[in-house]
Amino acid sequence: MPDGKTEYLQMLQEPICRMSTISAIFKGFAATIVAGISAISYSTTNLWVLGLSFLPVLAFAIMDVYYLKLERKFRFLFDQVRQDKGASGSKTPVHR
């Protein structure tokens, strides 16, 4: 494998790793927020606050889907380059 291709694959791998890490962080934040708000609303039995605690879950789920979609596109590009279907300077079609 040419040295330039190895560096290009490493460059593609870095955003993939970052996006998977960010996705895991989003899930942790969502769980923490829901647990905290649920505990507060349970002690005062406020169902409205308990219902609102799931808004962050929805927001984090939307962001998670966005990052997973981007990660899938980068993985597709990585596989294209790895299999020599896309060269390091060419315009490789992005999977949609």
XYZ file of N, CA, C and O in Angstrom:
384
model
N 0.857 -1.171 0.000
C 0.000 0.000 0.000
C 0.908 1.242 0.000
O 1.807 1.338 0.829
N 0.668 2.160 -0.916
C 1.500 3.371 -0.947
C 1.367 4.168 0.347
O 0.329 4.157 1.001
N 2.458 4.866 0.684
C 2.490 5.617 1.936
C 1.431 6.724 1.950
O 0.809 6.975 2.974
N 1.191 7.367 0.814
C 0.181 8.416 0.746
C -1.214 7.882 1.013
O -2.038 8.550 1.632
N -1.470 6.669 0.555
C -2.786 6.064 0.774
C -2.989 5.738 2.252
O -4.081 5.927 2.793
N -1.941 5.259 2.901
C -2.026 4.948 4.329
C -2.332 6.214 5.128
O -3.186 6.199 6.021
N -1.642 7.303 4.793
C -1.899 8.565 5.490
C -3.313 9.065 5.235
O -3.970 9.601 6.131
N -3.788 8.888 3.999
C -5.147 9.313 3.658
C -6.179 8.490 4.426
O -7.161 9.034 4.939
N -5.942 7.191 4.542
C -6.857 6.339 5.309
C -6.849 6.713 6.790
O -7.890 6.707 7.444
N -5.682 7.060 7.320
C -5.609 7.501 8.717
C -6.356 8.814 8.900
O -7.028 9.020 9.916
N -6.242 9.690 7.908
C -6.956 10.967 7.972
C -8.467 10.745 7.957
O -9.216 11.437 8.630
N -8.928 9.763 7.195
C -10.357 9.450 7.160
C -10.808 8.763 8.443
O -11.958 8.918 8.868
N -9.918 7.998 9.060
C -10.271 7.251 10.258
C -10.470 8.171 11.464
O -11.307 7.898 12.324
N -9.749 9.273 11.535
C -9.851 10.174 12.685
C -11.254 10.747 12.875
O -11.783 10.710 13.988
N -11.910 11.284 11.827
C -13.280 11.778 12.044
C -14.259 10.660 12.410
O -15.198 10.888 13.168
N -14.021 9.464 11.895
C -14.901 8.339 12.232
C -14.817 8.057 13.727
O -15.846 7.893 14.405
N -13.610 8.026 14.252
C -13.436 7.794 15.696
C -14.040 8.924 16.518
O -14.701 8.676 17.532
N -13.820 10.162 16.070
C -14.377 11.313 16.801
C -15.893 11.266 16.826
O -16.521 11.544 17.847
N -16.501 10.940 15.678
C -17.970 10.916 15.626
C -18.552 9.813 16.492
O -19.591 10.004 17.133
N -17.891 8.660 16.550
C -18.417 7.601 17.410
C -18.270 7.981 18.877
O -19.145 7.669 19.694
N -17.203 8.687 19.223
C -17.025 9.160 20.602
C -18.078 10.196 20.958
O -18.678 10.139 22.040
N -18.327 11.128 20.057
C -19.341 12.163 20.313
C -20.719 11.531 20.463
O -21.511 11.930 21.322
N -21.005 10.526 19.662
C -22.287 9.834 19.754
C -22.461 9.196 21.140
O -23.530 9.291 21.745
N -21.409 8.571 21.632
C -21.482 7.954 22.965
C -21.642 9.013 24.057
O -22.381 8.814 25.025
N -20.972 10.151 23.885
C -21.100 11.241 24.867
C -22.528 11.777 24.888
O -23.082 12.061 25.956
N -23.146 11.925 23.707
C -24.531 12.393 23.641
C -25.459 11.460 24.407
O -26.348 11.898 25.129
N -25.252 10.171 24.252
C -26.102 9.201 24.955
C -25.917 9.313 26.465
O -26.884 9.227 27.236
N -24.686 9.533 26.902
C -24.422 9.705 28.330
C -25.060 10.977 28.885
O -25.634 10.969 29.977
N -24.959 12.075 28.124
C -25.594 13.321 28.552
C -27.105 13.159 28.663
O -27.726 13.629 29.616
N -27.702 12.512 27.683
C -29.152 12.333 27.702
C -29.581 11.522 28.917
O -30.546 11.871 29.600
N -28.855 10.456 29.211
C -29.204 9.625 30.364
C -29.052 10.404 31.671
O -29.904 10.308 32.566
N -27.998 11.197 31.780
C -27.765 11.982 32.993
C -28.845 13.033 33.195
O -29.363 13.207 34.307
N -29.202 13.727 32.120
C -30.224 14.775 32.227
C -31.569 14.185 32.613
O -32.264 14.698 33.497
N -31.948 13.091 31.980
C -33.237 12.470 32.294
C -33.246 11.951 33.725
O -34.230 12.130 34.455
N -32.157 11.344 34.157
C -32.110 10.827 35.525
C -32.205 11.966 36.539
O -32.948 11.859 37.527
N -31.492 13.059 36.302
C -31.535 14.189 37.228
C -32.898 14.848 37.290
O -33.436 15.099 38.370
N -33.473 15.128 36.138
C -34.789 15.781 36.116
C -35.868 14.852 36.652
O -36.787 15.290 37.349
N -35.760 13.582 36.352
C -36.743 12.623 36.864
C -36.689 12.543 38.385
O -37.727 12.465 39.046
N -35.487 12.556 38.937
C -35.353 12.504 40.397
C -35.947 13.749 41.042
O -36.632 13.660 42.063
N -35.704 14.913 40.441
C -36.254 16.160 40.990
C -37.777 16.173 40.871
O -38.486 16.524 41.810
N -38.296 15.777 39.722
C -39.740 15.838 39.528
C -40.466 14.744 40.315
O -41.624 14.913 40.672
N -39.784 13.646 40.596
C -40.423 12.579 41.373
C -40.622 13.007 42.819
O -41.639 12.673 43.430
N -39.671 13.758 43.352
C -39.787 14.173 44.753
C -40.926 15.182 44.942
O -41.534 15.243 46.005
N -41.212 15.972 43.908
C -42.306 16.939 44.015
C -43.547 16.469 43.245
O -44.524 17.199 43.193
N -43.497 15.299 42.672
C -44.566 14.693 41.869
C -45.132 15.667 40.839
O -46.332 15.867 40.722
N -44.248 16.301 40.111
C -44.645 17.211 39.047
C -44.522 16.468 37.717
O -43.430 16.290 37.189
N -45.646 16.043 37.191
C -45.635 15.269 35.946
C -45.243 16.120 34.737
O -44.692 15.607 33.769
N -45.519 17.409 34.795
C -45.156 18.303 33.689
C -43.630 18.354 33.519
O -43.116 18.247 32.421
N -42.929 18.497 34.624
C -41.468 18.534 34.576
C -40.922 17.182 34.133
O -39.962 17.104 33.364
N -41.550 16.126 34.604
C -41.127 14.785 34.184
C -41.297 14.613 32.685
O -40.424 14.066 32.006
N -42.390 15.099 32.140
C -42.603 15.016 30.691
C -41.608 15.851 29.912
O -41.116 15.445 28.850
N -41.271 17.041 30.449
C -40.290 17.902 29.787
C -38.874 17.334 29.837
O -38.025 17.718 29.037
N -38.626 16.431 30.753
C -37.283 15.856 30.851
C -36.925 15.019 29.630
O -35.752 14.743 29.388
N -37.929 14.647 28.861
C -37.634 13.833 27.682
C -37.348 14.678 26.446
O -36.965 14.135 25.411
N -37.473 16.000 26.533
C -37.075 16.866 25.425
C -35.577 16.780 25.135
O -35.191 16.696 23.968
N -34.721 16.800 26.148
C -33.296 16.626 25.843
C -32.997 15.280 25.193
O -32.109 15.177 24.353
N -33.744 14.261 25.573
C -33.540 12.952 24.947
C -33.827 13.037 23.461
O -33.066 12.517 22.632
N -34.900 13.712 23.101
C -35.238 13.877 21.689
C -34.165 14.684 20.957
O -33.738 14.313 19.866
N -33.702 15.768 21.586
C -32.662 16.591 20.955
C -31.373 15.803 20.772
O -30.750 15.842 19.702
N -30.960 15.068 21.799
C -29.739 14.277 21.686
C -29.912 13.129 20.693
O -28.965 12.746 20.014
N -31.116 12.582 20.592
C -31.357 11.512 19.612
C -31.225 12.040 18.191
O -30.649 11.372 17.320
N -31.724 13.248 17.948
C -31.600 13.848 16.617
C -30.130 14.101 16.285
O -29.671 13.794 15.176
N -29.372 14.636 17.246
C -27.944 14.856 17.008
C -27.203 13.541 16.814
O -26.297 13.436 15.987
N -27.599 12.511 17.549
C -26.973 11.203 17.424
C -27.209 10.621 16.039
O -26.296 10.080 15.411
N -28.433 10.746 15.534
C -28.744 10.256 14.191
C -27.909 11.001 13.150
O -27.387 10.395 12.205
N -27.745 12.305 13.342
C -26.939 13.107 12.413
C -25.489 12.614 12.400
O -24.906 12.413 11.334
N -24.899 12.411 13.574
C -23.517 11.949 13.637
C -23.373 10.527 13.105
O -22.374 10.199 12.468
N -24.343 9.675 13.342
C -24.271 8.318 12.803
C -24.355 8.321 11.279
O -23.694 7.528 10.609
N -25.158 9.232 10.727
C -25.259 9.356 9.273
C -23.929 9.825 8.679
O -23.461 9.285 7.668
N -23.316 10.835 9.309
C -22.004 11.297 8.850
C -20.947 10.201 8.976
O -20.116 10.019 8.087
N -20.995 9.473 10.077
C -20.036 8.392 10.280
C -20.182 7.332 9.201
O -19.190 6.816 8.674
N -21.405 7.006 8.824
C -21.637 6.025 7.769
C -21.066 6.501 6.434
O -20.479 5.723 5.685
N -21.206 7.795 6.143
C -20.648 8.343 4.903
C -19.122 8.252 4.904
O -18.514 7.903 3.889
N -18.500 8.575 6.044
C -17.054 8.480 6.127
C -16.591 7.033 6.020
O -15.562 6.751 5.408
N -17.328 6.094 6.607
C -16.960 4.677 6.488
C -17.066 4.198 5.040
O -16.246 3.414 4.573
N -18.077 4.682 4.328
C -18.229 4.331 2.922
C -17.039 4.865 2.128
O -16.458 4.156 1.303
N -16.674 6.120 2.374
C -15.528 6.710 1.694
C -14.255 5.959 2.043
O -13.425 5.677 1.164
N -14.089 5.580 3.306
C -12.931 4.810 3.743
C -12.843 3.500 2.977
O -11.776 3.121 2.495
N -13.968 2.790 2.861
C -13.975 1.519 2.131
C -13.677 1.715 0.649
O -13.005 0.889 0.035
N -14.182 2.807 0.073
C -13.908 3.088 -1.341
C -12.408 3.294 -1.559
O -11.837 2.763 -2.511
N -11.780 4.057 -0.705
C -10.340 4.318 -0.836
C -9.555 3.049 -0.564
O -8.593 2.729 -1.269
N -9.948 2.296 0.460
C -9.240 1.063 0.814
C -9.264 0.054 -0.321
O -8.294 -0.651 -0.573
N -10.376 -0.014 -1.046
C -10.528 -0.975 -2.140
C -10.072 -0.397 -3.484
O -10.359 -0.972 -4.523
N -9.411 0.747 -3.456
C -8.915 1.419 -4.666
C -10.018 1.810 -5.634
O -9.794 1.907 -6.833
N -11.210 2.043 -5.138
C -12.289 2.525 -5.997
C -12.303 4.045 -6.046
O -12.989 4.630 -6.851
N -11.568 4.659 -5.147
C -11.451 6.115 -5.132
C -10.038 6.473 -4.753
O -9.520 6.008 -3.764
N -9.385 7.260 -5.576
C -8.010 7.654 -5.286
C -8.007 8.820 -4.309
O -9.005 9.496 -4.123
N -6.855 9.097 -3.736
C -6.780 10.099 -2.685
C -7.058 11.509 -3.177
O -7.347 12.370 -2.397
N -6.995 11.805 -4.429
C -7.287 13.151 -4.895
C -8.570 13.228 -5.695
O -9.001 14.290 -6.098
N -9.193 12.100 -5.952
C -10.377 12.089 -6.815
C -11.640 12.401 -6.035
O -11.658 12.330 -4.820
N -12.656 12.712 -6.788
C -13.957 12.953 -6.155
C -14.677 11.622 -6.055
O -15.242 11.121 -7.026
N -14.669 11.048 -4.886
C -15.323 9.772 -4.646
C -16.778 10.041 -4.308
O -17.071 10.898 -3.497
N -17.716 9.325 -4.951
C -19.126 9.566 -4.629
C -19.409 9.209 -3.170
O -18.923 8.214 -2.674
N -20.163 10.065 -2.540
C -20.511 9.852 -1.137
C -21.839 9.119 -1.070
O -22.802 9.485 -1.721
N -21.870 8.044 -0.275
C -23.074 7.234 -0.087
C -24.139 8.055 0.622
O -23.890 8.672 1.631
N -25.323 8.070 0.084
C -26.417 8.833 0.715
C -27.489 7.932 1.206
O -27.870 6.990 0.834
